XYZ file of C-alpha atoms in Angstrom:
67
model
C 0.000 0.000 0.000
C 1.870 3.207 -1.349
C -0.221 5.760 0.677
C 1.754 8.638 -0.995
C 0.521 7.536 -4.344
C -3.271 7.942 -3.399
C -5.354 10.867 -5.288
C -4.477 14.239 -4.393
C -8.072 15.250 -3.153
C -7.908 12.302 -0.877
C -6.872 13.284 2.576
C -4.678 11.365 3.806
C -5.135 9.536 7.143
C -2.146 8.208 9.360
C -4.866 5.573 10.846
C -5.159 3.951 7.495
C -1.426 4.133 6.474
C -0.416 2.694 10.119
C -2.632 -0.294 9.132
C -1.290 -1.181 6.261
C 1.971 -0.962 7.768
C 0.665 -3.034 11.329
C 1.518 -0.250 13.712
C -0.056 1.643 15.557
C -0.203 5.331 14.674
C 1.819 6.537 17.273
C 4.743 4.065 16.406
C 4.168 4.814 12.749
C 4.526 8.125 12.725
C 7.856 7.896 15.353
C 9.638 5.317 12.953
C 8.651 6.782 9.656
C 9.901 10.562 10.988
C 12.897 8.416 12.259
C 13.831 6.789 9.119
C 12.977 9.818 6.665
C 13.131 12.959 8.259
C 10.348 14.339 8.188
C 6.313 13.484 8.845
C 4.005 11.182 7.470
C 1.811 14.112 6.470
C 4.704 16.633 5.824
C 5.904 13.633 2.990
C 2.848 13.127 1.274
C 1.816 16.895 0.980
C 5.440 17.475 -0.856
C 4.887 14.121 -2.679
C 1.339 15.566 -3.642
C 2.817 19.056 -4.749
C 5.739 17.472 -6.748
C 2.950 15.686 -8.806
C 0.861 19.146 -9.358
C 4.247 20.756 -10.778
C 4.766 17.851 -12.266
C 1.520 17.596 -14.252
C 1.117 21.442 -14.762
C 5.173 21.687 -16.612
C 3.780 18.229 -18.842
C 0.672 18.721 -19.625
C -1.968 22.145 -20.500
C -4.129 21.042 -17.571
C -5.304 24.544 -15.845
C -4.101 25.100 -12.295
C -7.733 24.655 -11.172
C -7.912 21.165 -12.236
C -4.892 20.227 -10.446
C -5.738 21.456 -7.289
C-alpha cells in the first residue's frame, strides 16, 4: 500500500497508512519521521505538490484542475 501515491483530493489519514503498515499510529509516525526525516503528512503533501508541478510543466491542464 503506497499511501503517498493515493489521489491528491484524498486526505490522507495516518490511521489507514499505520494499518497497512501493522503499527499503531503513534509508532508509525515515530519510525517513519525516524527513518525519513520528516512526517508522514509533511511527505505526502510534498509528494502531492511534486505531482501538481509535475503535471502542470507536462501537460496544458489549468491550475484549477490540479488542485
Amino acid at each position: 500500500f503506497d499511501f503517498s501515491r493515493c489521489p491528491a483530493s484524498a486526505a490522507f489519514r495516518l490511521i489507514s497508512a499505520s494499518r497497512a503498515a501493522a503499527f499503531s499510529p503513534w509508532h508509525f509516525h515515530r519510525v517513519f519521521q525516524a527513518l525519513t526525516g520528516e512526517t508522514p503528512a509533511s511527505y505526502v503533501r510534498k509528494r502531492r505538490f511534486a505531482e501538481i508541478c509535475r503535471r502542470l510543466c507536462e501537460t496544458e491542464m489549468p491550475i484549477a484542475a490540479l488542485a
